[in-house]
Amino acid sequence: MNNYASPVHLYDVVYIIIPRLHRAQTLVNNTLDALIDTAKNPNDLHTRLEQRRAFTLELQATLTNLEHLLERYRADVQTLLKSNGSSGNRAITTDEMEQDAIERAKDIYQKVVAFQTGRRSVPW
């Protein structure tokens, strides 16, 4: 994911960060589900189940804080969405948890890209 200059813009969150996070979620879940379904021994199964649990917790915390951010900028988000990104964009101020969520989302996406390009053996 791009390294965003501070402050982050609402467009980045709505049209780049969140969609990439959702695509990463789908890939990670599908991959871990396949690995769980094909696990041959209990240790592998346990490892994959633990990876899925850890990913789910990480994702939930990230999404919750991103939702909080979007709620704070609800009017601007609505304008941005209604205009398909052509108006309503603005620099946003994030609290510590929201900034952490943005960084976590970027990290999740980077791990998935590394998996897709063969630099990681599993996406999570």
Short mmCIF file of N, CA and C in Angstrom, two decimals:
data_model
loop_
_atom_site.label_atom_id
_atom_site.label_comp_id
_atom_site.label_asym_id
_atom_site.label_seq_id
_atom_site.Cartn_x
_atom_site.Cartn_y
_atom_site.Cartn_z
N MET A 1 0.84 -1.16 0.00
CA MET A 1 0.00 0.00 0.00
C MET A 1 0.89 1.23 0.00
N ASN A 2 0.39 2.29 -0.52
CA ASN A 2 1.16 3.53 -0.56
C ASN A 2 1.48 4.02 0.83
N ASN A 3 2.59 4.73 0.95
CA ASN A 3 2.89 5.40 2.20
C ASN A 3 2.21 6.74 2.14
N TYR A 4 1.19 6.91 2.92
CA TYR A 4 0.40 8.13 2.88
C TYR A 4 1.04 9.20 3.73
N ALA A 5 1.11 10.38 3.18
CA ALA A 5 1.62 11.52 3.94
C ALA A 5 0.56 11.90 4.96
N SER A 6 1.02 12.43 6.04
CA SER A 6 0.08 12.87 7.06
C SER A 6 -0.32 14.29 6.75
N PRO A 7 -1.52 14.66 6.81
CA PRO A 7 -2.66 13.82 7.17
C PRO A 7 -3.15 12.97 5.99
N VAL A 8 -3.84 11.92 6.33
CA VAL A 8 -4.46 11.06 5.34
C VAL A 8 -5.70 11.78 4.81
N HIS A 9 -6.05 11.50 3.56
CA HIS A 9 -7.25 12.07 2.99
C HIS A 9 -8.37 11.04 3.02
N LEU A 10 -9.57 11.53 3.11
CA LEU A 10 -10.74 10.66 3.20
C LEU A 10 -10.84 9.75 1.97
N TYR A 11 -10.51 10.27 0.81
CA TYR A 11 -10.53 9.47 -0.41
C TYR A 11 -9.67 8.22 -0.25
N ASP A 12 -8.48 8.39 0.33
CA ASP A 12 -7.57 7.25 0.54
C ASP A 12 -8.23 6.16 1.38
N VAL A 13 -8.92 6.56 2.43
CA VAL A 13 -9.56 5.59 3.32
C VAL A 13 -10.70 4.88 2.60
N VAL A 14 -11.56 5.65 1.95
CA VAL A 14 -12.77 5.10 1.34
C VAL A 14 -12.50 4.30 0.08
N TYR A 15 -11.62 4.80 -0.77
CA TYR A 15 -11.44 4.18 -2.08
C TYR A 15 -10.17 3.36 -2.25
N ILE A 16 -9.26 3.42 -1.30
CA ILE A 16 -8.03 2.64 -1.43
C ILE A 16 -7.87 1.68 -0.25
N ILE A 17 -7.81 2.22 0.95
CA ILE A 17 -7.50 1.40 2.12
C ILE A 17 -8.58 0.35 2.40
N ILE A 18 -9.83 0.77 2.51
CA ILE A 18 -10.89 -0.18 2.85
C ILE A 18 -11.12 -1.22 1.75
N PRO A 19 -11.19 -0.84 0.47
CA PRO A 19 -11.34 -1.89 -0.55
C PRO A 19 -10.19 -2.89 -0.57
N ARG A 20 -8.96 -2.40 -0.39
CA ARG A 20 -7.82 -3.33 -0.35
C ARG A 20 -7.89 -4.24 0.86
N LEU A 21 -8.35 -3.71 1.96
CA LEU A 21 -8.49 -4.52 3.17
C LEU A 21 -9.53 -5.62 2.94
N HIS A 22 -10.63 -5.28 2.30
CA HIS A 22 -11.66 -6.29 2.03
C HIS A 22 -11.16 -7.36 1.05
N ARG A 23 -10.40 -6.96 0.04
CA ARG A 23 -9.83 -7.96 -0.87
C ARG A 23 -8.84 -8.86 -0.14
N ALA A 24 -8.04 -8.26 0.73
CA ALA A 24 -7.09 -9.05 1.52
C ALA A 24 -7.83 -10.03 2.43
N GLN A 25 -8.90 -9.57 3.04
CA GLN A 25 -9.71 -10.42 3.91
C GLN A 25 -10.20 -11.65 3.14
N THR A 26 -10.71 -11.43 1.96
CA THR A 26 -11.23 -12.54 1.16
C THR A 26 -10.12 -13.53 0.83
N LEU A 27 -8.98 -13.04 0.39
CA LEU A 27 -7.88 -13.93 0.03
C LEU A 27 -7.37 -14.71 1.24
N VAL A 28 -7.17 -14.02 2.35
CA VAL A 28 -6.66 -14.70 3.55
C VAL A 28 -7.65 -15.75 4.02
N ASN A 29 -8.92 -15.39 4.10
CA ASN A 29 -9.93 -16.35 4.57
C ASN A 29 -10.02 -17.56 3.64
N ASN A 30 -10.03 -17.32 2.34
CA ASN A 30 -10.10 -18.44 1.39
C ASN A 30 -8.87 -19.34 1.49
N THR A 31 -7.71 -18.72 1.60
CA THR A 31 -6.48 -19.50 1.70
C THR A 31 -6.43 -20.32 2.99
N LEU A 32 -6.74 -19.67 4.11
CA LEU A 32 -6.71 -20.41 5.37
C LEU A 32 -7.78 -21.49 5.40
N ASP A 33 -8.95 -21.23 4.86
CA ASP A 33 -9.99 -22.27 4.79
C ASP A 33 -9.50 -23.47 4.00
N ALA A 34 -8.84 -23.22 2.87
CA ALA A 34 -8.31 -24.33 2.06
C ALA A 34 -7.23 -25.09 2.82
N LEU A 35 -6.36 -24.37 3.51
CA LEU A 35 -5.31 -25.03 4.28
C LEU A 35 -5.89 -25.83 5.46
N ILE A 36 -6.94 -25.32 6.07
CA ILE A 36 -7.61 -26.05 7.16
C ILE A 36 -8.26 -27.32 6.62
N ASP A 37 -8.93 -27.18 5.48
CA ASP A 37 -9.62 -28.34 4.89
C ASP A 37 -8.65 -29.44 4.47
N THR A 38 -7.43 -29.08 4.12
CA THR A 38 -6.47 -30.07 3.63
C THR A 38 -5.39 -30.43 4.65
N ALA A 39 -5.51 -29.93 5.86
CA ALA A 39 -4.51 -30.23 6.90
C ALA A 39 -4.47 -31.73 7.14
N LYS A 40 -3.28 -32.29 7.13
CA LYS A 40 -3.11 -33.74 7.26
C LYS A 40 -2.88 -34.19 8.70
N ASN A 41 -2.37 -33.29 9.54
CA ASN A 41 -2.13 -33.71 10.92
C ASN A 41 -2.65 -32.64 11.89
N PRO A 42 -2.85 -33.04 13.13
CA PRO A 42 -3.43 -32.12 14.12
C PRO A 42 -2.60 -30.85 14.36
N ASN A 43 -1.29 -30.95 14.27
CA ASN A 43 -0.46 -29.76 14.47
C ASN A 43 -0.68 -28.73 13.38
N ASP A 44 -0.76 -29.19 12.13
CA ASP A 44 -1.03 -28.27 11.02
C ASP A 44 -2.42 -27.64 11.17
N LEU A 45 -3.38 -28.47 11.55
CA LEU A 45 -4.73 -27.96 11.74
C LEU A 45 -4.76 -26.91 12.84
N HIS A 46 -4.11 -27.20 13.94
CA HIS A 46 -4.05 -26.25 15.06
C HIS A 46 -3.39 -24.94 14.62
N THR A 47 -2.30 -25.04 13.90
CA THR A 47 -1.59 -23.84 13.42
C THR A 47 -2.49 -23.00 12.54
N ARG A 48 -3.18 -23.62 11.60
CA ARG A 48 -4.05 -22.88 10.68
C ARG A 48 -5.25 -22.28 11.40
N LEU A 49 -5.80 -23.02 12.35
CA LEU A 49 -6.93 -22.47 13.13
C LEU A 49 -6.49 -21.27 13.96
N GLU A 50 -5.30 -21.35 14.51
CA GLU A 50 -4.75 -20.23 15.28
C GLU A 50 -4.48 -19.03 14.37
N GLN A 51 -3.98 -19.29 13.18
CA GLN A 51 -3.76 -18.19 12.23
C GLN A 51 -5.09 -17.52 11.87
N ARG A 52 -6.11 -18.32 11.65
CA ARG A 52 -7.43 -17.75 11.32
C ARG A 52 -7.97 -16.94 12.49
N ARG A 53 -7.81 -17.43 13.70
CA ARG A 53 -8.28 -16.70 14.88
C ARG A 53 -7.54 -15.38 15.02
N ALA A 54 -6.23 -15.41 14.88
CA ALA A 54 -5.43 -14.19 15.01
C ALA A 54 -5.79 -13.18 13.92
N PHE A 55 -5.97 -13.67 12.71
CA PHE A 55 -6.34 -12.77 11.61
C PHE A 55 -7.71 -12.16 11.85
N THR A 56 -8.66 -12.95 12.29
CA THR A 56 -10.00 -12.46 12.55
C THR A 56 -9.99 -11.37 13.62
N LEU A 57 -9.23 -11.58 14.68
CA LEU A 57 -9.13 -10.57 15.74
C LEU A 57 -8.49 -9.29 15.23
N GLU A 58 -7.42 -9.42 14.49
CA GLU A 58 -6.72 -8.26 13.92
C GLU A 58 -7.64 -7.50 12.98
N LEU A 59 -8.32 -8.22 12.13
CA LEU A 59 -9.21 -7.60 11.17
C LEU A 59 -10.37 -6.89 11.86
N GLN A 60 -10.95 -7.53 12.85
CA GLN A 60 -12.09 -6.93 13.56
C GLN A 60 -11.68 -5.63 14.24
N ALA A 61 -10.55 -5.62 14.90
CA ALA A 61 -10.07 -4.39 15.56
C ALA A 61 -9.83 -3.29 14.53
N THR A 62 -9.25 -3.66 13.41
CA THR A 62 -8.96 -2.69 12.36
C THR A 62 -10.25 -2.12 11.79
N LEU A 63 -11.19 -2.98 11.44
CA LEU A 63 -12.46 -2.52 10.86
C LEU A 63 -13.25 -1.66 11.84
N THR A 64 -13.24 -2.03 13.10
CA THR A 64 -13.96 -1.25 14.10
C THR A 64 -13.43 0.18 14.17
N ASN A 65 -12.13 0.32 14.17
CA ASN A 65 -11.54 1.66 14.24
C ASN A 65 -11.72 2.44 12.94
N LEU A 66 -11.69 1.77 11.81
CA LEU A 66 -11.97 2.45 10.54
C LEU A 66 -13.43 2.90 10.48
N GLU A 67 -14.34 2.08 10.99
CA GLU A 67 -15.75 2.47 11.05
C GLU A 67 -15.93 3.70 11.93
N HIS A 68 -15.22 3.74 13.03
CA HIS A 68 -15.28 4.91 13.92
C HIS A 68 -14.82 6.16 13.17
N LEU A 69 -13.75 6.03 12.42
CA LEU A 69 -13.24 7.15 11.63
C LEU A 69 -14.28 7.62 10.61
N LEU A 70 -14.85 6.69 9.89
CA LEU A 70 -15.85 7.04 8.88
C LEU A 70 -17.09 7.68 9.51
N GLU A 71 -17.46 7.22 10.68
CA GLU A 71 -18.61 7.79 11.38
C GLU A 71 -18.34 9.25 11.76
N ARG A 72 -17.13 9.54 12.18
CA ARG A 72 -16.79 10.92 12.55
C ARG A 72 -16.86 11.86 11.35
N TYR A 73 -16.60 11.32 10.17
CA TYR A 73 -16.62 12.13 8.95
C TYR A 73 -17.81 11.74 8.06
N ARG A 74 -18.90 11.34 8.69
CA ARG A 74 -20.05 10.80 7.96
C ARG A 74 -20.53 11.70 6.83
N ALA A 75 -20.72 12.98 7.07
CA ALA A 75 -21.23 13.88 6.03
C ALA A 75 -20.27 13.93 4.84
N ASP A 76 -18.99 14.01 5.12
CA ASP A 76 -18.00 14.05 4.04
C ASP A 76 -17.95 12.72 3.29
N VAL A 77 -18.09 11.62 4.02
CA VAL A 77 -18.10 10.30 3.38
C VAL A 77 -19.30 10.20 2.45
N GLN A 78 -20.45 10.64 2.91
CA GLN A 78 -21.65 10.58 2.06
C GLN A 78 -21.47 11.42 0.80
N THR A 79 -20.90 12.61 0.94
CA THR A 79 -20.64 13.45 -0.22
C THR A 79 -19.66 12.78 -1.16
N LEU A 80 -18.63 12.20 -0.61
CA LEU A 80 -17.61 11.52 -1.41
C LEU A 80 -18.23 10.36 -2.18
N LEU A 81 -19.05 9.57 -1.51
CA LEU A 81 -19.67 8.42 -2.17
C LEU A 81 -20.68 8.84 -3.22
N LYS A 82 -21.49 9.84 -2.92
CA LYS A 82 -22.50 10.31 -3.88
C LYS A 82 -21.86 10.87 -5.14
N SER A 83 -20.68 11.44 -5.00
CA SER A 83 -19.99 12.05 -6.15
C SER A 83 -18.97 11.10 -6.79
N ASN A 84 -18.96 9.84 -6.34
CA ASN A 84 -17.98 8.86 -6.84
C ASN A 84 -16.55 9.36 -6.69
N GLY A 85 -16.30 10.06 -5.59
CA GLY A 85 -14.95 10.50 -5.27
C GLY A 85 -14.55 11.85 -5.80
N SER A 86 -15.45 12.53 -6.52
CA SER A 86 -15.06 13.80 -7.12
C SER A 86 -15.23 14.99 -6.18
N SER A 87 -15.99 14.84 -5.12
CA SER A 87 -16.08 15.92 -4.12
C SER A 87 -16.25 15.31 -2.74
N GLY A 88 -15.94 16.10 -1.74
CA GLY A 88 -16.03 15.63 -0.36
C GLY A 88 -14.71 15.14 0.19
N ASN A 89 -13.70 15.07 -0.67
CA ASN A 89 -12.40 14.64 -0.18
C ASN A 89 -11.80 15.74 0.68
N ARG A 90 -11.20 15.32 1.76
CA ARG A 90 -10.54 16.29 2.64
C ARG A 90 -9.50 15.57 3.47
N ALA A 91 -8.56 16.35 3.95
CA ALA A 91 -7.59 15.81 4.89
C ALA A 91 -8.33 15.49 6.18
N ILE A 92 -7.98 14.39 6.79
CA ILE A 92 -8.64 14.00 8.03
C ILE A 92 -7.62 13.90 9.15
N THR A 93 -8.11 14.11 10.33
CA THR A 93 -7.30 13.96 11.53
C THR A 93 -7.71 12.66 12.19
N THR A 94 -6.74 11.84 12.50
CA THR A 94 -7.03 10.55 13.11
C THR A 94 -6.58 10.54 14.56
N ASP A 95 -7.35 9.83 15.38
CA ASP A 95 -6.88 9.62 16.74
C ASP A 95 -5.90 8.45 16.71
N GLU A 96 -5.35 8.11 17.84
CA GLU A 96 -4.32 7.07 17.90
C GLU A 96 -4.83 5.72 17.41
N MET A 97 -6.04 5.36 17.80
CA MET A 97 -6.60 4.07 17.39
C MET A 97 -6.91 4.04 15.89
N GLU A 98 -7.41 5.13 15.36
CA GLU A 98 -7.70 5.20 13.94
C GLU A 98 -6.42 5.14 13.11
N GLN A 99 -5.40 5.84 13.56
CA GLN A 99 -4.12 5.80 12.86
C GLN A 99 -3.53 4.39 12.90
N ASP A 100 -3.67 3.74 14.04
CA ASP A 100 -3.22 2.35 14.16
C ASP A 100 -3.98 1.46 13.19
N ALA A 101 -5.28 1.69 13.05
CA ALA A 101 -6.09 0.89 12.13
C ALA A 101 -5.62 1.07 10.68
N ILE A 102 -5.30 2.29 10.32
CA ILE A 102 -4.79 2.55 8.97
C ILE A 102 -3.47 1.82 8.76
N GLU A 103 -2.61 1.87 9.73
CA GLU A 103 -1.32 1.18 9.63
C GLU A 103 -1.51 -0.34 9.59
N ARG A 104 -2.43 -0.85 10.38
CA ARG A 104 -2.71 -2.30 10.37
C ARG A 104 -3.26 -2.72 9.02
N ALA A 105 -4.16 -1.92 8.47
CA ALA A 105 -4.73 -2.24 7.16
C ALA A 105 -3.63 -2.29 6.10
N LYS A 106 -2.73 -1.34 6.15
CA LYS A 106 -1.61 -1.33 5.20
C LYS A 106 -0.74 -2.57 5.39
N ASP A 107 -0.49 -2.94 6.64
CA ASP A 107 0.33 -4.11 6.94
C ASP A 107 -0.33 -5.39 6.43
N ILE A 108 -1.62 -5.53 6.66
CA ILE A 108 -2.35 -6.71 6.18
C ILE A 108 -2.24 -6.80 4.66
N TYR A 109 -2.46 -5.69 3.99
CA TYR A 109 -2.39 -5.67 2.53
C TYR A 109 -0.99 -6.03 2.05
N GLN A 110 0.04 -5.50 2.69
CA GLN A 110 1.41 -5.79 2.29
C GLN A 110 1.74 -7.28 2.47
N LYS A 111 1.22 -7.89 3.53
CA LYS A 111 1.43 -9.33 3.73
C LYS A 111 0.77 -10.14 2.62
N VAL A 112 -0.42 -9.73 2.23
CA VAL A 112 -1.13 -10.44 1.17
C VAL A 112 -0.39 -10.29 -0.16
N VAL A 113 0.08 -9.09 -0.45
CA VAL A 113 0.86 -8.89 -1.68
C VAL A 113 2.12 -9.75 -1.65
N ALA A 114 2.78 -9.82 -0.51
CA ALA A 114 3.97 -10.66 -0.39
C ALA A 114 3.62 -12.13 -0.63
N PHE A 115 2.48 -12.57 -0.14
CA PHE A 115 2.02 -13.94 -0.38
C PHE A 115 1.76 -14.16 -1.86
N GLN A 116 1.07 -13.22 -2.48
CA GLN A 116 0.73 -13.36 -3.89
C GLN A 116 1.95 -13.36 -4.80
N THR A 117 3.01 -12.71 -4.37
CA THR A 117 4.23 -12.62 -5.17
C THR A 117 5.28 -13.65 -4.75
N GLY A 118 4.89 -14.57 -3.86
CA GLY A 118 5.78 -15.65 -3.47
C GLY A 118 6.81 -15.31 -2.41
N ARG A 119 6.69 -14.15 -1.78
CA ARG A 119 7.65 -13.80 -0.74
C ARG A 119 7.20 -14.27 0.64
N ARG A 120 6.00 -14.82 0.74
CA ARG A 120 5.48 -15.42 1.97
C ARG A 120 4.81 -16.73 1.60
N SER A 121 4.90 -17.72 2.48
CA SER A 121 4.30 -19.02 2.17
C SER A 121 2.81 -19.07 2.52
N VAL A 122 2.40 -18.22 3.44
CA VAL A 122 0.98 -18.10 3.80
C VAL A 122 0.65 -16.61 3.89
N PRO A 123 -0.61 -16.26 3.66
CA PRO A 123 -0.94 -14.84 3.66
C PRO A 123 -0.98 -14.21 5.05
N TRP A 124 -1.08 -15.02 6.08
CA TRP A 124 -1.16 -14.45 7.42
C TRP A 124 -0.31 -15.22 8.38
#
